[in-house]
Amino acid sequence: RHRFSRCLDLNGNISPRKMADWFEGLVQKGENMIPIDDSATVSLGTSRHGPAMQVDIKERNGIVISVDLVLCIQLGSQGYFVAKPFKEYADEPRRLAYDPAMLWRQSFSVSETRTISGIDGANECRRDCLRILKSIFRKEATLAKFTSYHLKTVLMHEC
């Protein structure tokens, strides 16, 4: 029995939903290993949004560090794929001959990071700028509809 056999569908294909659920359980297991008592210097909290498991590391002094962990599968030179649900849009007729729940989204995050680093060199000002923009957009309710994808696309287009 393979260690990921519980993540397969009836046809032996890897189910994105089952893999994401397995990954969430793994992250929560790690969270549960951190002792919870008054003497602890940090506490952890986890939440799931999209393909990411967000881990919030809270220090006793009130500082919070949020880390997004995204499960991906690398298929040789084809790239990276994440277990992100396929969205159907109301204005598009469904033309898929297969189950949308079994679709994996290709991630360009690694190549985007390389591209931004290549533009910046050792300076990394654009990457810092992207981090600042993400923070602003997350805190401003009117801007929250924009995703990291939108911000990276604009940044790379304008550079």
Short mmCIF file of N, CA and C in Angstrom, two decimals:
data_model
loop_
_atom_site.label_atom_id
_atom_site.label_comp_id
_atom_site.label_asym_id
_atom_site.label_seq_id
_atom_site.Cartn_x
_atom_site.Cartn_y
_atom_site.Cartn_z
N ARG A 1 0.86 -1.19 0.00
CA ARG A 1 0.00 0.00 0.00
C ARG A 1 0.89 1.24 0.00
N HIS A 2 0.63 2.14 -0.92
CA HIS A 2 1.40 3.38 -1.07
C HIS A 2 0.95 4.39 -0.02
N ARG A 3 1.86 5.25 0.41
CA ARG A 3 1.52 6.20 1.47
C ARG A 3 0.47 7.23 1.05
N PHE A 4 0.28 7.44 -0.25
CA PHE A 4 -0.73 8.38 -0.73
C PHE A 4 -1.96 7.66 -1.31
N SER A 5 -2.08 6.37 -1.08
CA SER A 5 -3.19 5.63 -1.68
C SER A 5 -4.55 6.16 -1.22
N ARG A 6 -4.62 6.75 -0.03
CA ARG A 6 -5.90 7.31 0.43
C ARG A 6 -6.27 8.58 -0.33
N CYS A 7 -5.33 9.10 -1.13
CA CYS A 7 -5.58 10.32 -1.89
C CYS A 7 -5.96 10.03 -3.35
N LEU A 8 -6.15 8.77 -3.68
CA LEU A 8 -6.48 8.38 -5.05
C LEU A 8 -7.98 8.25 -5.22
N ASP A 9 -8.46 8.52 -6.43
CA ASP A 9 -9.87 8.28 -6.72
C ASP A 9 -10.04 6.83 -7.15
N LEU A 10 -11.23 6.47 -7.58
CA LEU A 10 -11.51 5.08 -7.96
C LEU A 10 -10.72 4.62 -9.19
N ASN A 11 -10.27 5.57 -10.01
CA ASN A 11 -9.50 5.24 -11.20
C ASN A 11 -7.99 5.27 -10.96
N GLY A 12 -7.58 5.54 -9.72
CA GLY A 12 -6.15 5.58 -9.40
C GLY A 12 -5.50 6.92 -9.67
N ASN A 13 -6.30 7.95 -9.93
CA ASN A 13 -5.76 9.30 -10.14
C ASN A 13 -5.66 10.03 -8.80
N ILE A 14 -4.69 10.92 -8.69
CA ILE A 14 -4.52 11.68 -7.46
C ILE A 14 -5.59 12.77 -7.39
N SER A 15 -6.40 12.72 -6.35
CA SER A 15 -7.47 13.69 -6.16
C SER A 15 -6.93 14.95 -5.50
N PRO A 16 -7.09 16.12 -6.15
CA PRO A 16 -6.61 17.37 -5.54
C PRO A 16 -7.25 17.62 -4.18
N ARG A 17 -8.55 17.36 -4.06
CA ARG A 17 -9.25 17.61 -2.80
C ARG A 17 -8.72 16.70 -1.70
N LYS A 18 -8.54 15.42 -2.01
CA LYS A 18 -8.03 14.47 -1.01
C LYS A 18 -6.59 14.80 -0.61
N MET A 19 -5.77 15.24 -1.56
CA MET A 19 -4.40 15.63 -1.24
C MET A 19 -4.39 16.88 -0.36
N ALA A 20 -5.26 17.85 -0.69
CA ALA A 20 -5.33 19.08 0.11
C ALA A 20 -5.81 18.77 1.53
N ASP A 21 -6.78 17.86 1.65
CA ASP A 21 -7.26 17.46 2.97
C ASP A 21 -6.16 16.76 3.76
N TRP A 22 -5.40 15.88 3.09
CA TRP A 22 -4.28 15.19 3.74
C TRP A 22 -3.25 16.20 4.22
N PHE A 23 -2.93 17.17 3.37
CA PHE A 23 -1.93 18.19 3.71
C PHE A 23 -2.40 19.04 4.89
N GLU A 24 -3.69 19.40 4.90
CA GLU A 24 -4.24 20.17 6.01
C GLU A 24 -4.10 19.38 7.31
N GLY A 25 -4.39 18.09 7.27
CA GLY A 25 -4.24 17.24 8.45
C GLY A 25 -2.79 17.18 8.92
N LEU A 26 -1.86 17.13 7.98
CA LEU A 26 -0.44 17.10 8.31
C LEU A 26 0.00 18.39 9.01
N VAL A 27 -0.45 19.53 8.49
CA VAL A 27 -0.11 20.82 9.09
C VAL A 27 -0.73 20.93 10.49
N GLN A 28 -1.99 20.49 10.63
CA GLN A 28 -2.64 20.56 11.93
C GLN A 28 -1.97 19.62 12.94
N LYS A 29 -1.48 18.50 12.46
CA LYS A 29 -0.74 17.59 13.33
C LYS A 29 0.51 18.28 13.88
N GLY A 30 1.20 19.00 13.01
CA GLY A 30 2.37 19.77 13.44
C GLY A 30 2.00 20.85 14.44
N GLU A 31 0.87 21.53 14.19
CA GLU A 31 0.39 22.57 15.11
C GLU A 31 0.11 21.97 16.49
N ASN A 32 -0.48 20.78 16.49
CA ASN A 32 -0.84 20.14 17.76
C ASN A 32 0.38 19.66 18.56
N MET A 33 1.53 19.58 17.92
CA MET A 33 2.74 19.16 18.61
C MET A 33 3.37 20.30 19.41
N ILE A 34 2.92 21.54 19.17
CA ILE A 34 3.44 22.69 19.90
C ILE A 34 2.70 22.77 21.23
N PRO A 35 3.44 22.76 22.35
CA PRO A 35 2.77 22.81 23.65
C PRO A 35 2.02 24.12 23.85
N ILE A 36 0.83 24.00 24.45
CA ILE A 36 0.02 25.19 24.74
C ILE A 36 0.02 25.36 26.25
N ASP A 37 0.76 26.34 26.71
CA ASP A 37 0.75 26.69 28.13
C ASP A 37 1.19 28.14 28.29
N ASP A 38 1.09 28.64 29.49
CA ASP A 38 1.41 30.05 29.74
C ASP A 38 2.88 30.39 29.55
N SER A 39 3.75 29.38 29.62
CA SER A 39 5.18 29.65 29.49
C SER A 39 5.65 29.65 28.03
N ALA A 40 4.78 29.27 27.11
CA ALA A 40 5.17 29.20 25.69
C ALA A 40 5.48 30.60 25.16
N THR A 41 6.55 30.69 24.38
CA THR A 41 6.94 31.99 23.81
C THR A 41 6.19 32.28 22.51
N VAL A 42 5.69 31.23 21.87
CA VAL A 42 4.92 31.41 20.63
C VAL A 42 3.70 30.50 20.66
N SER A 43 2.71 30.86 19.87
CA SER A 43 1.56 29.99 19.65
C SER A 43 1.31 29.93 18.15
N LEU A 44 0.69 28.87 17.72
CA LEU A 44 0.40 28.69 16.30
C LEU A 44 -1.09 28.63 16.07
N GLY A 45 -1.50 29.12 14.92
CA GLY A 45 -2.87 28.98 14.47
C GLY A 45 -2.82 28.65 12.98
N THR A 46 -3.73 27.81 12.54
CA THR A 46 -3.75 27.45 11.12
C THR A 46 -5.12 27.72 10.52
N SER A 47 -5.14 28.01 9.24
CA SER A 47 -6.38 28.15 8.50
C SER A 47 -6.11 27.79 7.04
N ARG A 48 -7.15 27.41 6.37
CA ARG A 48 -7.01 27.00 4.97
C ARG A 48 -7.72 28.04 4.10
N HIS A 49 -7.02 28.49 3.06
CA HIS A 49 -7.66 29.39 2.09
C HIS A 49 -7.08 29.07 0.72
N GLY A 50 -7.97 28.78 -0.19
CA GLY A 50 -7.53 28.37 -1.53
C GLY A 50 -6.65 27.15 -1.43
N PRO A 51 -5.56 27.13 -2.15
CA PRO A 51 -4.68 25.96 -2.09
C PRO A 51 -3.70 26.01 -0.91
N ALA A 52 -3.74 27.09 -0.13
CA ALA A 52 -2.73 27.29 0.92
C ALA A 52 -3.24 26.95 2.30
N MET A 53 -2.31 26.48 3.12
CA MET A 53 -2.53 26.37 4.56
C MET A 53 -1.76 27.53 5.16
N GLN A 54 -2.47 28.41 5.82
CA GLN A 54 -1.82 29.56 6.45
C GLN A 54 -1.48 29.19 7.88
N VAL A 55 -0.23 29.40 8.25
CA VAL A 55 0.22 29.17 9.62
C VAL A 55 0.55 30.54 10.20
N ASP A 56 -0.14 30.90 11.28
CA ASP A 56 0.14 32.15 11.97
C ASP A 56 0.96 31.84 13.21
N ILE A 57 2.14 32.41 13.26
CA ILE A 57 3.03 32.24 14.41
C ILE A 57 2.91 33.51 15.23
N LYS A 58 2.37 33.37 16.44
CA LYS A 58 2.13 34.54 17.29
C LYS A 58 3.12 34.53 18.45
N GLU A 59 3.90 35.60 18.52
CA GLU A 59 4.84 35.73 19.62
C GLU A 59 4.14 36.37 20.80
N ARG A 60 4.69 36.14 21.97
CA ARG A 60 4.10 36.67 23.20
C ARG A 60 4.00 38.20 23.17
N ASN A 61 4.91 38.86 22.47
CA ASN A 61 4.91 40.33 22.40
C ASN A 61 3.89 40.89 21.41
N GLY A 62 3.10 40.01 20.79
CA GLY A 62 2.04 40.45 19.88
C GLY A 62 2.39 40.40 18.41
N ILE A 63 3.64 40.15 18.09
CA ILE A 63 4.05 40.08 16.68
C ILE A 63 3.50 38.79 16.07
N VAL A 64 2.91 38.92 14.89
CA VAL A 64 2.37 37.76 14.18
C VAL A 64 3.09 37.62 12.85
N ILE A 65 3.55 36.42 12.59
CA ILE A 65 4.16 36.12 11.30
C ILE A 65 3.25 35.09 10.62
N SER A 66 2.80 35.41 9.42
CA SER A 66 1.94 34.49 8.67
C SER A 66 2.74 33.86 7.55
N VAL A 67 2.61 32.56 7.44
CA VAL A 67 3.32 31.80 6.40
C VAL A 67 2.29 30.98 5.65
N ASP A 68 2.30 31.08 4.32
CA ASP A 68 1.43 30.25 3.50
C ASP A 68 2.22 29.04 3.01
N LEU A 69 1.69 27.85 3.28
CA LEU A 69 2.28 26.61 2.80
C LEU A 69 1.37 26.07 1.71
N VAL A 70 1.94 25.81 0.55
CA VAL A 70 1.14 25.32 -0.57
C VAL A 70 1.70 23.99 -1.03
N LEU A 71 0.85 22.98 -0.97
CA LEU A 71 1.23 21.66 -1.45
C LEU A 71 1.28 21.70 -2.97
N CYS A 72 2.36 21.21 -3.54
CA CYS A 72 2.44 21.14 -5.00
C CYS A 72 3.08 19.81 -5.39
N ILE A 73 2.82 19.44 -6.59
CA ILE A 73 3.42 18.24 -7.17
C ILE A 73 4.25 18.70 -8.36
N GLN A 74 5.48 18.23 -8.42
CA GLN A 74 6.34 18.57 -9.55
C GLN A 74 6.34 17.37 -10.51
N LEU A 75 6.02 17.65 -11.75
CA LEU A 75 6.01 16.60 -12.78
C LEU A 75 7.15 16.84 -13.75
N GLY A 76 8.33 16.38 -13.36
CA GLY A 76 9.50 16.52 -14.21
C GLY A 76 9.67 17.93 -14.73
N SER A 77 9.86 18.05 -16.03
CA SER A 77 10.07 19.37 -16.63
C SER A 77 8.75 20.07 -16.96
N GLN A 78 7.61 19.40 -16.69
CA GLN A 78 6.31 20.02 -16.98
C GLN A 78 5.96 21.12 -15.99
N GLY A 79 6.61 21.13 -14.85
CA GLY A 79 6.38 22.19 -13.88
C GLY A 79 5.71 21.71 -12.62
N TYR A 80 5.13 22.68 -11.90
CA TYR A 80 4.52 22.44 -10.61
C TYR A 80 3.00 22.58 -10.73
N PHE A 81 2.29 21.73 -9.98
CA PHE A 81 0.84 21.75 -10.00
C PHE A 81 0.32 21.79 -8.57
N VAL A 82 -0.69 22.62 -8.33
CA VAL A 82 -1.26 22.76 -7.00
C VAL A 82 -2.70 22.27 -6.97
N ALA A 83 -3.10 21.83 -5.78
CA ALA A 83 -4.46 21.32 -5.59
C ALA A 83 -5.39 22.49 -5.31
N LYS A 84 -5.71 23.22 -6.37
CA LYS A 84 -6.60 24.37 -6.24
C LYS A 84 -7.86 24.08 -7.03
N PRO A 85 -9.03 24.23 -6.39
CA PRO A 85 -10.27 23.90 -7.08
C PRO A 85 -10.47 24.71 -8.36
N PHE A 86 -11.01 24.06 -9.35
CA PHE A 86 -11.34 24.70 -10.61
C PHE A 86 -12.61 25.50 -10.42
N LYS A 87 -12.61 26.77 -10.86
CA LYS A 87 -13.80 27.61 -10.75
C LYS A 87 -14.55 27.60 -12.07
N GLU A 88 -15.82 27.33 -11.97
CA GLU A 88 -16.66 27.48 -13.16
C GLU A 88 -17.25 28.88 -13.12
N TYR A 89 -17.33 29.50 -14.26
CA TYR A 89 -17.87 30.84 -14.33
C TYR A 89 -19.24 30.79 -14.98
N ALA A 90 -20.15 31.57 -14.40
CA ALA A 90 -21.54 31.53 -14.86
C ALA A 90 -21.69 31.90 -16.33
N ASP A 91 -20.82 32.77 -16.84
CA ASP A 91 -20.96 33.22 -18.22
C ASP A 91 -20.26 32.30 -19.22
N GLU A 92 -19.64 31.24 -18.73
CA GLU A 92 -18.98 30.29 -19.62
C GLU A 92 -19.73 28.96 -19.60
N PRO A 93 -20.12 28.47 -20.76
CA PRO A 93 -20.78 27.17 -20.76
C PRO A 93 -19.77 26.07 -20.40
N ARG A 94 -20.25 25.06 -19.73
CA ARG A 94 -19.37 23.97 -19.32
C ARG A 94 -19.05 23.10 -20.53
N ARG A 95 -17.78 23.06 -20.89
CA ARG A 95 -17.35 22.30 -22.06
C ARG A 95 -16.36 21.20 -21.68
N LEU A 96 -16.23 20.93 -20.41
CA LEU A 96 -15.23 19.96 -19.99
C LEU A 96 -15.75 18.54 -20.14
N ALA A 97 -14.91 17.69 -20.68
CA ALA A 97 -15.28 16.29 -20.86
C ALA A 97 -14.81 15.45 -19.68
N TYR A 98 -14.34 16.11 -18.63
CA TYR A 98 -13.82 15.41 -17.47
C TYR A 98 -14.29 16.13 -16.22
N ASP A 99 -14.06 15.52 -15.08
CA ASP A 99 -14.52 16.04 -13.81
C ASP A 99 -13.64 17.21 -13.36
N PRO A 100 -14.20 18.43 -13.23
CA PRO A 100 -13.40 19.59 -12.81
C PRO A 100 -12.76 19.39 -11.43
N ALA A 101 -13.36 18.55 -10.60
CA ALA A 101 -12.81 18.30 -9.26
C ALA A 101 -11.47 17.57 -9.32
N MET A 102 -11.13 17.01 -10.48
CA MET A 102 -9.87 16.27 -10.62
C MET A 102 -8.78 17.10 -11.29
N LEU A 103 -9.07 18.36 -11.57
CA LEU A 103 -8.08 19.21 -12.23
C LEU A 103 -7.07 19.78 -11.24
N TRP A 104 -5.83 19.78 -11.64
CA TRP A 104 -4.76 20.42 -10.88
C TRP A 104 -4.37 21.68 -11.63
N ARG A 105 -4.13 22.77 -10.91
CA ARG A 105 -3.72 24.02 -11.56
C ARG A 105 -2.21 24.09 -11.65
N GLN A 106 -1.74 24.51 -12.81
CA GLN A 106 -0.30 24.67 -12.96
C GLN A 106 0.12 25.96 -12.25
N SER A 107 1.19 25.87 -11.49
CA SER A 107 1.71 27.01 -10.75
C SER A 107 2.97 27.53 -11.44
N PHE A 108 3.03 28.84 -11.58
CA PHE A 108 4.20 29.47 -12.18
C PHE A 108 5.00 30.23 -11.13
N SER A 109 4.71 29.97 -9.87
CA SER A 109 5.33 30.70 -8.77
C SER A 109 6.85 30.63 -8.79
N VAL A 110 7.40 29.45 -9.03
CA VAL A 110 8.86 29.30 -9.04
C VAL A 110 9.48 30.11 -10.17
N SER A 111 8.90 30.02 -11.37
CA SER A 111 9.47 30.77 -12.49
C SER A 111 9.24 32.27 -12.32
N GLU A 112 8.11 32.68 -11.71
CA GLU A 112 7.87 34.10 -11.45
C GLU A 112 8.90 34.64 -10.46
N THR A 113 9.18 33.86 -9.43
CA THR A 113 10.18 34.28 -8.44
C THR A 113 11.55 34.43 -9.10
N ARG A 114 11.89 33.46 -9.96
CA ARG A 114 13.17 33.54 -10.69
C ARG A 114 13.21 34.78 -11.58
N THR A 115 12.11 35.06 -12.25
CA THR A 115 12.04 36.22 -13.15
C THR A 115 12.23 37.51 -12.36
N ILE A 116 11.51 37.65 -11.25
CA ILE A 116 11.63 38.86 -10.43
C ILE A 116 13.04 38.98 -9.88
N SER A 117 13.61 37.88 -9.42
CA SER A 117 14.99 37.91 -8.90
C SER A 117 15.98 38.26 -10.01
N GLY A 118 15.72 37.77 -11.21
CA GLY A 118 16.58 38.10 -12.36
C GLY A 118 16.54 39.57 -12.72
N ILE A 119 15.38 40.17 -12.59
CA ILE A 119 15.23 41.60 -12.87
C ILE A 119 15.95 42.41 -11.80
N ASP A 120 15.78 42.00 -10.54
CA ASP A 120 16.33 42.74 -9.40
C ASP A 120 17.81 42.50 -9.18
N GLY A 121 18.29 41.32 -9.50
CA GLY A 121 19.66 40.96 -9.13
C GLY A 121 19.75 40.84 -7.62
N ALA A 122 20.81 41.32 -7.04
CA ALA A 122 21.01 41.22 -5.59
C ALA A 122 20.17 42.26 -4.82
N ASN A 123 19.61 43.23 -5.52
CA ASN A 123 18.87 44.32 -4.89
C ASN A 123 17.57 43.85 -4.24
N GLU A 124 16.79 43.05 -4.93
CA GLU A 124 15.50 42.51 -4.47
C GLU A 124 14.47 43.57 -4.11
N CYS A 125 14.57 44.76 -4.69
CA CYS A 125 13.62 45.81 -4.35
C CYS A 125 12.21 45.48 -4.83
N ARG A 126 12.08 44.82 -5.97
CA ARG A 126 10.75 44.49 -6.48
C ARG A 126 10.07 43.44 -5.61
N ARG A 127 10.87 42.50 -5.13
CA ARG A 127 10.30 41.47 -4.24
C ARG A 127 9.85 42.10 -2.94
N ASP A 128 10.64 43.03 -2.41
CA ASP A 128 10.24 43.76 -1.20
C ASP A 128 8.98 44.58 -1.47
N CYS A 129 8.93 45.20 -2.62
CA CYS A 129 7.77 46.00 -3.02
C CYS A 129 6.52 45.10 -3.09
N LEU A 130 6.67 43.92 -3.65
CA LEU A 130 5.55 42.98 -3.75
C LEU A 130 5.05 42.59 -2.35
N ARG A 131 5.95 42.35 -1.44
CA ARG A 131 5.56 42.01 -0.06
C ARG A 131 4.78 43.15 0.60
N ILE A 132 5.25 44.37 0.39
CA ILE A 132 4.58 45.54 0.96
C ILE A 132 3.19 45.70 0.34
N LEU A 133 3.12 45.56 -0.97
CA LEU A 133 1.82 45.66 -1.65
C LEU A 133 0.84 44.60 -1.14
N LYS A 134 1.31 43.38 -0.97
CA LYS A 134 0.44 42.31 -0.45
C LYS A 134 -0.11 42.67 0.92
N SER A 135 0.74 43.21 1.79
CA SER A 135 0.30 43.61 3.13
C SER A 135 -0.77 44.70 3.05
N ILE A 136 -0.54 45.69 2.21
CA ILE A 136 -1.51 46.79 2.06
C ILE A 136 -2.83 46.26 1.52
N PHE A 137 -2.75 45.42 0.50
CA PHE A 137 -3.97 44.91 -0.14
C PHE A 137 -4.75 44.00 0.79
N ARG A 138 -4.08 43.27 1.68
CA ARG A 138 -4.79 42.40 2.63
C ARG A 138 -5.52 43.21 3.69
N LYS A 139 -4.96 44.35 4.07
CA LYS A 139 -5.54 45.14 5.16
C LYS A 139 -6.63 46.09 4.69
N GLU A 140 -6.62 46.46 3.44
CA GLU A 140 -7.58 47.40 2.87
C GLU A 140 -8.74 46.61 2.27
N ALA A 141 -9.90 46.68 2.88
CA ALA A 141 -11.06 45.89 2.44
C ALA A 141 -11.43 46.13 0.98
N THR A 142 -11.31 47.36 0.51
CA THR A 142 -11.69 47.67 -0.87
C THR A 142 -10.72 47.06 -1.89
N LEU A 143 -9.51 46.73 -1.45
CA LEU A 143 -8.50 46.15 -2.34
C LEU A 143 -8.40 44.63 -2.21
N ALA A 144 -9.12 44.06 -1.25
CA ALA A 144 -8.99 42.63 -0.93
C ALA A 144 -9.38 41.71 -2.08
N LYS A 145 -10.13 42.21 -3.05
CA LYS A 145 -10.54 41.37 -4.17
C LYS A 145 -9.37 41.04 -5.11
N PHE A 146 -8.29 41.83 -5.01
CA PHE A 146 -7.12 41.56 -5.83
C PHE A 146 -6.27 40.48 -5.16
N THR A 147 -5.78 39.55 -5.96
CA THR A 147 -5.00 38.43 -5.44
C THR A 147 -3.51 38.68 -5.67
N SER A 148 -2.70 37.79 -5.08
CA SER A 148 -1.26 37.83 -5.31
C SER A 148 -0.96 37.73 -6.80
N TYR A 149 -1.75 36.95 -7.49
CA TYR A 149 -1.58 36.79 -8.94
C TYR A 149 -1.68 38.14 -9.64
N HIS A 150 -2.70 38.92 -9.28
CA HIS A 150 -2.88 40.24 -9.90
C HIS A 150 -1.67 41.13 -9.62
N LEU A 151 -1.23 41.15 -8.38
CA LEU A 151 -0.11 42.02 -8.00
C LEU A 151 1.18 41.62 -8.72
N LYS A 152 1.47 40.31 -8.77
CA LYS A 152 2.69 39.85 -9.45
C LYS A 152 2.64 40.16 -10.94
N THR A 153 1.46 39.98 -11.53
CA THR A 153 1.32 40.24 -12.96
C THR A 153 1.59 41.70 -13.28
N VAL A 154 1.01 42.60 -12.51
CA VAL A 154 1.24 44.02 -12.72
C VAL A 154 2.70 44.37 -12.51
N LEU A 155 3.29 43.84 -11.45
CA LEU A 155 4.68 44.13 -11.14
C LEU A 155 5.59 43.68 -12.28
N MET A 156 5.38 42.46 -12.77
CA MET A 156 6.24 41.96 -13.86
C MET A 156 5.98 42.70 -15.17
N HIS A 157 4.74 43.09 -15.40
CA HIS A 157 4.41 43.81 -16.62
C HIS A 157 5.04 45.19 -16.64
N GLU A 158 5.08 45.84 -15.50
CA GLU A 158 5.59 47.21 -15.41
C GLU A 158 7.11 47.29 -15.30
N CYS A 159 7.77 46.17 -15.02
CA CYS A 159 9.23 46.20 -14.83
C CYS A 159 9.95 45.96 -16.12
#
